[in-house]
Coordinates of N, CA and C in Angstrom, one line a residue:
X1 N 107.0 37.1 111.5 CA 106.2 37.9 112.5 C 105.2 38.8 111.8
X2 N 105.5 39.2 110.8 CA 104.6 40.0 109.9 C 102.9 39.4 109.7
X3 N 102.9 37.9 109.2 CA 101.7 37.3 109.3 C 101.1 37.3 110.8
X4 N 102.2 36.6 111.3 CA 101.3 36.5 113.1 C 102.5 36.6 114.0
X5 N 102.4 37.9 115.0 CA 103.6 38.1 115.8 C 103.0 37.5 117.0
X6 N 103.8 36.6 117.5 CA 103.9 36.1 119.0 C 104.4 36.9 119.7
X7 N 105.2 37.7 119.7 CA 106.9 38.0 120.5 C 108.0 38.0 119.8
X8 N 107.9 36.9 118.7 CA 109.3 36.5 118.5 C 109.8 38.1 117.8
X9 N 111.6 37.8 117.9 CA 112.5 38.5 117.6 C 112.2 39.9 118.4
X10 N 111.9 39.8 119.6 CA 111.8 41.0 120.8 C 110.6 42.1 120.2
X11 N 109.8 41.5 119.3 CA 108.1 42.1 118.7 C 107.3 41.7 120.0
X12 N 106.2 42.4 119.8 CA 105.1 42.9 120.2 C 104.0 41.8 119.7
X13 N 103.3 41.2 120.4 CA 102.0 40.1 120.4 C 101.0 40.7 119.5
X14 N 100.8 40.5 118.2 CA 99.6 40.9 117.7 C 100.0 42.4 116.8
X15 N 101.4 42.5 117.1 CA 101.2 43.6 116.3 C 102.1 42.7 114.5
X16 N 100.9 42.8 113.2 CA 101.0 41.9 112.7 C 100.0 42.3 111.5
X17 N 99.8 41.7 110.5 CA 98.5 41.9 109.3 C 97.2 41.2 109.7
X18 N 97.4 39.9 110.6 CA 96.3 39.4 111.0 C 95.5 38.6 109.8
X19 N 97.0 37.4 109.3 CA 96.4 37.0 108.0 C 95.7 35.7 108.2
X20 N 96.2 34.9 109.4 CA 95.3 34.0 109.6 C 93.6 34.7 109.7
X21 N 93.1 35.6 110.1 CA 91.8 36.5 109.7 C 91.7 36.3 108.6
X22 N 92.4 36.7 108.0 CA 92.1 37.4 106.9 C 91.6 36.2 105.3
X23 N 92.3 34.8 106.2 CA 92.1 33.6 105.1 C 91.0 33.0 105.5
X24 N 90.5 33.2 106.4 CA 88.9 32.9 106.8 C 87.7 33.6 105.3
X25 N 88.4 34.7 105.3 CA 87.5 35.3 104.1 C 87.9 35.1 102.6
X26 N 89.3 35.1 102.7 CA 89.7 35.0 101.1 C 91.3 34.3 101.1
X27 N 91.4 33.5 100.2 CA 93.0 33.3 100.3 C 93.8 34.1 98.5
X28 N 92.9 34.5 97.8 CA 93.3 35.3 96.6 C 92.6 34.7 95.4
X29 N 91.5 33.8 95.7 CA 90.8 32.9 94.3 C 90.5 34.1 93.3
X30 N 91.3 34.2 92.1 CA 90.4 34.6 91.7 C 90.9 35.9 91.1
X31 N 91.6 36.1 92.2 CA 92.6 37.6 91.8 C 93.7 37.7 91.1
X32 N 93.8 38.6 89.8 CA 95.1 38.6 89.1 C 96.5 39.9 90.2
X33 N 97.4 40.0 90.2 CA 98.4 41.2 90.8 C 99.5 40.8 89.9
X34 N 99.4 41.8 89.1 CA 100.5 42.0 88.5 C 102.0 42.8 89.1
X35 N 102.9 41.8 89.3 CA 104.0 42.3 89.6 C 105.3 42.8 88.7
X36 N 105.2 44.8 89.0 CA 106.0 44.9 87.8 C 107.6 45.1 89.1
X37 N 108.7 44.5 88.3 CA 109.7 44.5 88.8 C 111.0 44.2 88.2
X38 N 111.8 44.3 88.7 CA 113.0 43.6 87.7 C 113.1 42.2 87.1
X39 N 112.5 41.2 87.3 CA 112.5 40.0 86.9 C 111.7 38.9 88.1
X40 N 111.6 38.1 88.1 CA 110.6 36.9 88.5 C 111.4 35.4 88.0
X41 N 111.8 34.7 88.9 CA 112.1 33.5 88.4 C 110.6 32.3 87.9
X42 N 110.7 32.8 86.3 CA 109.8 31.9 86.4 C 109.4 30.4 86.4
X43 N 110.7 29.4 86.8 CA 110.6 28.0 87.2 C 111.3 27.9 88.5
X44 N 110.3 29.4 89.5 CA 110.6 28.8 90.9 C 109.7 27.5 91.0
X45 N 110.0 27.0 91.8 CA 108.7 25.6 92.4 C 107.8 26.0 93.5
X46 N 108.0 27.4 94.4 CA 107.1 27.6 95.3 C 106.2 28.9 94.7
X47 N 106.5 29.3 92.8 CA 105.8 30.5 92.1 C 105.1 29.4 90.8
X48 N 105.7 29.0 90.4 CA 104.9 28.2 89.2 C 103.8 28.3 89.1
X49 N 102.9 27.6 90.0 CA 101.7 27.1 90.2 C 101.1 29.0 90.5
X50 N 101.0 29.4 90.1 CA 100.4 30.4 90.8 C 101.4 32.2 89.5
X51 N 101.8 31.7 88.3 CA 102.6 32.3 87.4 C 101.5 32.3 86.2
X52 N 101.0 33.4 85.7 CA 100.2 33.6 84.9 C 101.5 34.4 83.4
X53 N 101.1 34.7 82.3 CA 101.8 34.5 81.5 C 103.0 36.0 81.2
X54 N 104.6 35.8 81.2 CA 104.5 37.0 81.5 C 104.9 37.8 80.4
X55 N 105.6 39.1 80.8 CA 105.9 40.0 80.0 C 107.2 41.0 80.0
X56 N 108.1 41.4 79.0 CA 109.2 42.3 79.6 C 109.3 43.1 78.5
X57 N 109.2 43.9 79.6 CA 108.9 45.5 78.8 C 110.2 46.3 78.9
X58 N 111.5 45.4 79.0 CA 112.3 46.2 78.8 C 113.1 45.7 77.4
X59 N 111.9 45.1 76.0 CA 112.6 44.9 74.8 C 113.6 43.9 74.4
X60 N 114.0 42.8 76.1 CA 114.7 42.1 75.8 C 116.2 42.3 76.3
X61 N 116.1 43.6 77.0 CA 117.5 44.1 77.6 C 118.3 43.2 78.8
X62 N 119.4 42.5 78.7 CA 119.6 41.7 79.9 C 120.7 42.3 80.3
X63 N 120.5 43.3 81.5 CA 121.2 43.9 82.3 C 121.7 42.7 83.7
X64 N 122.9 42.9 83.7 CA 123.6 42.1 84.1 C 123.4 42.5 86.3
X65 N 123.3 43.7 86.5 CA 122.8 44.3 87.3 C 121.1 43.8 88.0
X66 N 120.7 43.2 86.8 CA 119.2 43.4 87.1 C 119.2 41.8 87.3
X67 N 119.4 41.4 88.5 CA 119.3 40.0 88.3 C 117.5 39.6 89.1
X68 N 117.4 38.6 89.2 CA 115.4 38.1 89.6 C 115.3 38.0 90.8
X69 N 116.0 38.1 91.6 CA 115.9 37.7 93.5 C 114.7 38.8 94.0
X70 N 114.9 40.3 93.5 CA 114.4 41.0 94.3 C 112.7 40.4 93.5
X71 N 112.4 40.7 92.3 CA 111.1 40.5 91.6 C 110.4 39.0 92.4
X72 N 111.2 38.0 92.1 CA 111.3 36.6 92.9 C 110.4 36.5 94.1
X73 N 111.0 37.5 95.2 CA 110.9 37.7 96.4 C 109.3 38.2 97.0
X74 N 109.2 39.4 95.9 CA 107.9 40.1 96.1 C 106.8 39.5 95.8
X75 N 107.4 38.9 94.1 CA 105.6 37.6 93.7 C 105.9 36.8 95.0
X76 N 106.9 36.1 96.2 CA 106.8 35.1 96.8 C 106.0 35.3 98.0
X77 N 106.4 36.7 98.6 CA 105.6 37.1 99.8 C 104.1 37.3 99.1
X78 N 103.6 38.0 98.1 CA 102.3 37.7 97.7 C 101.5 36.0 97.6
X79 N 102.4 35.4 96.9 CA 101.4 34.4 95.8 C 102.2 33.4 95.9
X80 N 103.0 33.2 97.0 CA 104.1 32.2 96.8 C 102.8 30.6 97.5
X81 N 102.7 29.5 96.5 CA 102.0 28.7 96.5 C 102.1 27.7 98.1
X82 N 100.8 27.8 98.1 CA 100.4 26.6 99.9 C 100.9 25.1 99.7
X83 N 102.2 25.0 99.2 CA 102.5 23.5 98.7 C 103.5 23.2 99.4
X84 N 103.9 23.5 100.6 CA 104.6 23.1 101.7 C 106.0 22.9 101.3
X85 N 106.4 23.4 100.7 CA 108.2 23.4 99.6 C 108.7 24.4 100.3
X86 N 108.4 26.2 100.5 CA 109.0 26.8 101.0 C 108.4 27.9 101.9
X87 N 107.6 28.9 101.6 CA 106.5 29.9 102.2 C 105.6 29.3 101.3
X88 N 104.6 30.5 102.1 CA 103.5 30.4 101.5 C 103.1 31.5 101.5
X89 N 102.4 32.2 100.6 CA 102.3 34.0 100.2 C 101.2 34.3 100.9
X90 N 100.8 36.1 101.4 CA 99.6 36.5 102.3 C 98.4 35.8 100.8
X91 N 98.8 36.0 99.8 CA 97.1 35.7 98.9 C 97.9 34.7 98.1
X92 N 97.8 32.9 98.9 CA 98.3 32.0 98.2 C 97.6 31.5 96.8
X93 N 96.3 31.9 96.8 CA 95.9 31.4 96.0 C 95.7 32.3 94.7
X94 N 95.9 33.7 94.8 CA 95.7 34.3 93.9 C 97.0 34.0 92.6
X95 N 97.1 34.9 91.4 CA 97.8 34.5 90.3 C 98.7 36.0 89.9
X96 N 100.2 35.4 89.6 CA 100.9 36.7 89.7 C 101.1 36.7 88.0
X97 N 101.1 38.2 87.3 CA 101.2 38.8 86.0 C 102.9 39.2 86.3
X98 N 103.8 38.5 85.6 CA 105.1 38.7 85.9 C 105.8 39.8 84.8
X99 N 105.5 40.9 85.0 CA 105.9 42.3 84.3 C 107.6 42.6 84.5
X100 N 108.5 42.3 83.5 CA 109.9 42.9 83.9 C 110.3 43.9 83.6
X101 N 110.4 45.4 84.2 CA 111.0 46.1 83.9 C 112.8 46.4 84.5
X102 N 113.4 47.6 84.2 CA 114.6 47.8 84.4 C 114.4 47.7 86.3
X103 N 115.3 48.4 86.7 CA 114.7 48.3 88.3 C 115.9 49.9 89.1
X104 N 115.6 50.4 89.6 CA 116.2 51.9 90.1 C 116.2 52.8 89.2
X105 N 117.6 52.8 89.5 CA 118.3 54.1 88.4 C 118.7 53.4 86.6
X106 N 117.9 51.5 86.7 CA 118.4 51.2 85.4 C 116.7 50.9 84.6
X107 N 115.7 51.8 85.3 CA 114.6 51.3 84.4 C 114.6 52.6 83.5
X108 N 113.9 52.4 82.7 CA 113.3 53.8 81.4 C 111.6 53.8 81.8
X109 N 111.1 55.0 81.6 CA 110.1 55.4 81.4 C 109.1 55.1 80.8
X110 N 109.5 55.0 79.6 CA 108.8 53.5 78.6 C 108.5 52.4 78.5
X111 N 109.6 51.9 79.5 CA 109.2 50.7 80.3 C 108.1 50.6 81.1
X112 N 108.4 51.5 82.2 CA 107.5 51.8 83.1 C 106.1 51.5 82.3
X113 N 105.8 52.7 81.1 CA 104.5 53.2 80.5 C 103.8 51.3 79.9
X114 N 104.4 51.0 79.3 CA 104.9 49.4 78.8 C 103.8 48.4 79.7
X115 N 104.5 48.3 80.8 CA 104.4 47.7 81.9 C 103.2 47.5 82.2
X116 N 102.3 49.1 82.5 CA 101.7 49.0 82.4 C 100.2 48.9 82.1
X117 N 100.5 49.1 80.5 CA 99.2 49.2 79.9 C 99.8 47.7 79.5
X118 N 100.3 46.6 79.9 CA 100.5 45.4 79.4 C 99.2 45.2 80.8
X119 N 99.7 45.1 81.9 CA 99.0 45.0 83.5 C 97.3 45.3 83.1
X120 N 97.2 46.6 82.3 CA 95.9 47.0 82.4 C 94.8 45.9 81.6
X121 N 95.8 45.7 80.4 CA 95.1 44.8 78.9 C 95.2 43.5 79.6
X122 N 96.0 43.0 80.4 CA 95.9 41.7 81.3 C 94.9 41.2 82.1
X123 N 94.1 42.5 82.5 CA 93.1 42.0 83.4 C 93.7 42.5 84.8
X124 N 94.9 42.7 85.1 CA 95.4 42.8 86.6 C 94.2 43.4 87.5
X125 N 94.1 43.2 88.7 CA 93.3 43.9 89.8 C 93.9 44.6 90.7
X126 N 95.4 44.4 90.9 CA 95.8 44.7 91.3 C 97.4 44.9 90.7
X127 N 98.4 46.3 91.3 CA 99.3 46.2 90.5 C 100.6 46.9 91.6
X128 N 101.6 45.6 91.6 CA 102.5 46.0 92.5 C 103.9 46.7 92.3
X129 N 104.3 47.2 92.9 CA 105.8 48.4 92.4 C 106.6 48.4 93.2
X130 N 107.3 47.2 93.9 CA 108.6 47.6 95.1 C 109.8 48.4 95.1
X131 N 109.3 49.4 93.9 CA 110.6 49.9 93.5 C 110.6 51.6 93.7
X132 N 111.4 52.7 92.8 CA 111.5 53.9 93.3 C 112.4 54.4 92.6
X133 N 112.7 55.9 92.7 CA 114.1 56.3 91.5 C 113.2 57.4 90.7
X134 N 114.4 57.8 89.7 CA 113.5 58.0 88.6 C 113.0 59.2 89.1
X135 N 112.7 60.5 88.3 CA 112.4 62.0 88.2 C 110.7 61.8 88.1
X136 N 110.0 63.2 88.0 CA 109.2 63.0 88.2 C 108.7 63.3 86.5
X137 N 107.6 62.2 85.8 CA 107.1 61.9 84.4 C 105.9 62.4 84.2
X138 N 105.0 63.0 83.6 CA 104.0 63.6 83.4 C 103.5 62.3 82.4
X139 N 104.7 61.6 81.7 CA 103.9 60.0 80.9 C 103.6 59.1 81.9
X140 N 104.1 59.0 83.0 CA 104.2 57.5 83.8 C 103.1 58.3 84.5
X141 N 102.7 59.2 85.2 CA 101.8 60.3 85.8 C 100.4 59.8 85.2
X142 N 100.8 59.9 83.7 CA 99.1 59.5 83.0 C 98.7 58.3 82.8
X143 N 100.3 57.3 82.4 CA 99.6 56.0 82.5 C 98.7 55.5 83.8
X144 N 99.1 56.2 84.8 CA 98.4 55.9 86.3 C 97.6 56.3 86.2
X145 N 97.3 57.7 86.2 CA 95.8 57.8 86.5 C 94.6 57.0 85.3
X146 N 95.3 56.3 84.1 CA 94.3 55.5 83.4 C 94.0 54.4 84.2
X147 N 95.1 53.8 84.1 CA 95.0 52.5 84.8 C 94.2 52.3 86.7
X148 N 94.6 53.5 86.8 CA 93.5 53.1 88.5 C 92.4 54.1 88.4
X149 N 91.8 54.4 87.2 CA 90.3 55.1 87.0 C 89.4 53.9 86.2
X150 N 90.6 53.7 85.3 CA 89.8 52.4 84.0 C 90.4 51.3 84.3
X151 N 91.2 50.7 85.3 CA 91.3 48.9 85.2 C 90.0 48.7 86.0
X152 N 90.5 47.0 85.9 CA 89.1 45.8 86.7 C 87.5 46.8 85.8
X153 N 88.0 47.0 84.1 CA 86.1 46.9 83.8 C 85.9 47.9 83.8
X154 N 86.5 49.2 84.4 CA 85.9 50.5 85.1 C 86.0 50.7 86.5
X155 N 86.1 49.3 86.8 CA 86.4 49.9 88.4 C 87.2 50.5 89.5
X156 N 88.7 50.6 88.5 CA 89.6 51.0 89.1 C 90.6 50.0 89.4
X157 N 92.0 50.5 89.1 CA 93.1 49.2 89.5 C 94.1 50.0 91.0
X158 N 94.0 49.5 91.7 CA 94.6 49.7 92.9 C 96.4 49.6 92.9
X159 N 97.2 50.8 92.6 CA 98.7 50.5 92.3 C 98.7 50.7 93.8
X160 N 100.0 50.0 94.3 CA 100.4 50.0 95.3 C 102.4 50.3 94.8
X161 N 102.8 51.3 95.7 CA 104.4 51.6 95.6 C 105.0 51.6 96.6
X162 N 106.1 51.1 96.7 CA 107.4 51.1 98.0 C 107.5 52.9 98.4
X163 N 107.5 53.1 99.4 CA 107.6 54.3 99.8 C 108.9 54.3 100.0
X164 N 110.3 53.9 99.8 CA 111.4 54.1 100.0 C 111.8 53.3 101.1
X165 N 113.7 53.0 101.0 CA 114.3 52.1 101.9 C 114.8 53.1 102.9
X166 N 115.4 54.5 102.9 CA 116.1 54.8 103.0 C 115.9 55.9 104.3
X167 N 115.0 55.7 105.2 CA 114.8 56.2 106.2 C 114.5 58.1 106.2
X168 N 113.8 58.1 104.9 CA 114.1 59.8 105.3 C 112.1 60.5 105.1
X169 N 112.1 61.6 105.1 CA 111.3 62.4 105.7 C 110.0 62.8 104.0
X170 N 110.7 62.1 102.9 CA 109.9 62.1 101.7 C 110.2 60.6 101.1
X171 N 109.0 60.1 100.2 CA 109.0 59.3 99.8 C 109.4 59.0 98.2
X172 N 109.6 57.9 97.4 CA 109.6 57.8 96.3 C 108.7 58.7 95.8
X173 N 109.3 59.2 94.4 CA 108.5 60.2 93.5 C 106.8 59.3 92.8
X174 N 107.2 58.4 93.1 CA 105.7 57.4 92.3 C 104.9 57.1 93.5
X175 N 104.9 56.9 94.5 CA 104.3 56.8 95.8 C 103.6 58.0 96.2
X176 N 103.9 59.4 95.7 CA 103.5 60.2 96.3 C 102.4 61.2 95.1
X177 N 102.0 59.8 94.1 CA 101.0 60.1 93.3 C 99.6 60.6 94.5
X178 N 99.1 61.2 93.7 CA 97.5 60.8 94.6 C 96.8 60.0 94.3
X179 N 97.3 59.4 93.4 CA 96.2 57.9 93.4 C 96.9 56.7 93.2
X180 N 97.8 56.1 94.2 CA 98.8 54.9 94.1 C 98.9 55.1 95.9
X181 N 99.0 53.9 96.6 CA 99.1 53.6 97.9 C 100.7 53.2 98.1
X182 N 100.9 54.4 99.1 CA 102.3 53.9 99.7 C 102.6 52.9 100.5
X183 N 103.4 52.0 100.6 CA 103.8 51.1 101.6 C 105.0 51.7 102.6
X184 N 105.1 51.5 103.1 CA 106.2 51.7 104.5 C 106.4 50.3 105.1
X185 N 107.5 50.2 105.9 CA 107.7 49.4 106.6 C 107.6 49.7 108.5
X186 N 107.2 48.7 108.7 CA 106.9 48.9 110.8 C 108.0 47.8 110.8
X187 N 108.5 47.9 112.6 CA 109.3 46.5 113.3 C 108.3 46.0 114.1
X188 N 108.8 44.9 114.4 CA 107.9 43.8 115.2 C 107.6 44.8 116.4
X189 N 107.7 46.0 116.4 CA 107.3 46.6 118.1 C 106.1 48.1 117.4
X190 N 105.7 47.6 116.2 CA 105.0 48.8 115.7 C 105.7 49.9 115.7
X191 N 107.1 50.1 115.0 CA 107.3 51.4 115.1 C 107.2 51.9 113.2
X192 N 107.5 53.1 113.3 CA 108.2 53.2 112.1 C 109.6 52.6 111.9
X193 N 109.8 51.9 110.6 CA 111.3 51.2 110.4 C 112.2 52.1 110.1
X194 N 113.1 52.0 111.0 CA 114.5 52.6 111.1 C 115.5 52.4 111.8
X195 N 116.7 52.8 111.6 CA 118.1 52.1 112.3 C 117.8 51.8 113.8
X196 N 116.7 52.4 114.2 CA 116.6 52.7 115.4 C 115.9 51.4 116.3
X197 N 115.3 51.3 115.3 CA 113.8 50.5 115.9 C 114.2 49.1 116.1
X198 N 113.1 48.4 117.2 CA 113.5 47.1 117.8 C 114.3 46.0 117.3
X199 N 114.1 46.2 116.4 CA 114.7 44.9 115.6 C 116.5 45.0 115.3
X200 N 117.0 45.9 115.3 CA 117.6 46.3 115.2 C 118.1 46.1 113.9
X201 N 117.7 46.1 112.9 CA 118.2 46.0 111.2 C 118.3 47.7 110.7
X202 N 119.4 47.6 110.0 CA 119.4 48.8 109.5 C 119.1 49.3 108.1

């Protein structure tokens, strides 16, 4: 419903991203997004085609905790390839920078820092973070404002961060940079997401 709501699951007609629009203009040619996250299956068959070369900036640590489903997931809703196998991502055509860091309360800071001046030296245009945790860093603080003053050339790299799962009144401490774009979640009935809201997921 997210791409195009009918109704379904007791949502609201049109309330939606409006990506069939939106592939009229662009389907991602072109575009690198580097996704930094816990891991990335890199011989999915609906990510392959669309897997640029990657990177793990957590030194090689294989946390047993940290498995690829969630990283997986996020390159899939982006970039997951138009090859009729499983989805298809809002920017199918664009190419994902597969960055692994720890993920919650098991990434380091360094990682973080890692990550993304790997993203910046990549070329990324964009740089995604479904994640959250973590105190507030006056290092991860600066790698940001380098990287979305100086990526894309000088033009700036657009971070985007999960504003949190957890239904409350403040957001992740990295979300609430002033120069990184929070995400939130809506239900199929445009509300804010919460235990509350139409869908009834909690």
């Amino acid at each position: 419903w997210g791409l195009k709501n009918t109704g379904q699951n007791e949502g609201i007609v049109g309330v939606d991203i409006k990506a069939e629009s939106a592939w009229s203009y662009s389907s991602g040619v072109g575009v690198k997004i580097a996704v930094v996250d816990n891991d990335i299956q890199l011989d999915h068959p609906d990510l392959q085609g669309n897997l640029l070369q990657d990177f793990d900036a957590t030194g090689g640590i294989n946390d047993e905790s940290n498995s690829y489903h969630h990283g997986t997931r996020c390159a899939g809703i982006i970039a997951a390839c138009n090859n009729n196998i499983g989805v298809k991502g809002i920017a199918y055509n664009s190419k994902i920078i597969p960055i692994k860091i720890g993920f919650g309360d098991y990434y380091e800071d360094e990682s973080v820092i890692e990550a993304f001046e790997y993203a910046l030296n990549a070329g990324a245009d964009i740089i995604s973070c479904s994640w959250g945790g973590g105190s507030p860093s006056p290092a991860i603080k600066n790698v940001v404002d380098i990287v979305s003053n100086y990526g894309r050339n000088g033009l700036g790299c657009p971070i985007i961060y999960s504003s949190g799962n957890n239904n409350k009144n403040t957001i992740n401490i990295h979300a609430s940079l002033h120069n990184t774009i929070a995400v939130g979640a809506i239900s199929p009935c445009g509300e804010r997401k919460s235990p509350n809201s139409c869908d009834g997921e909690t």
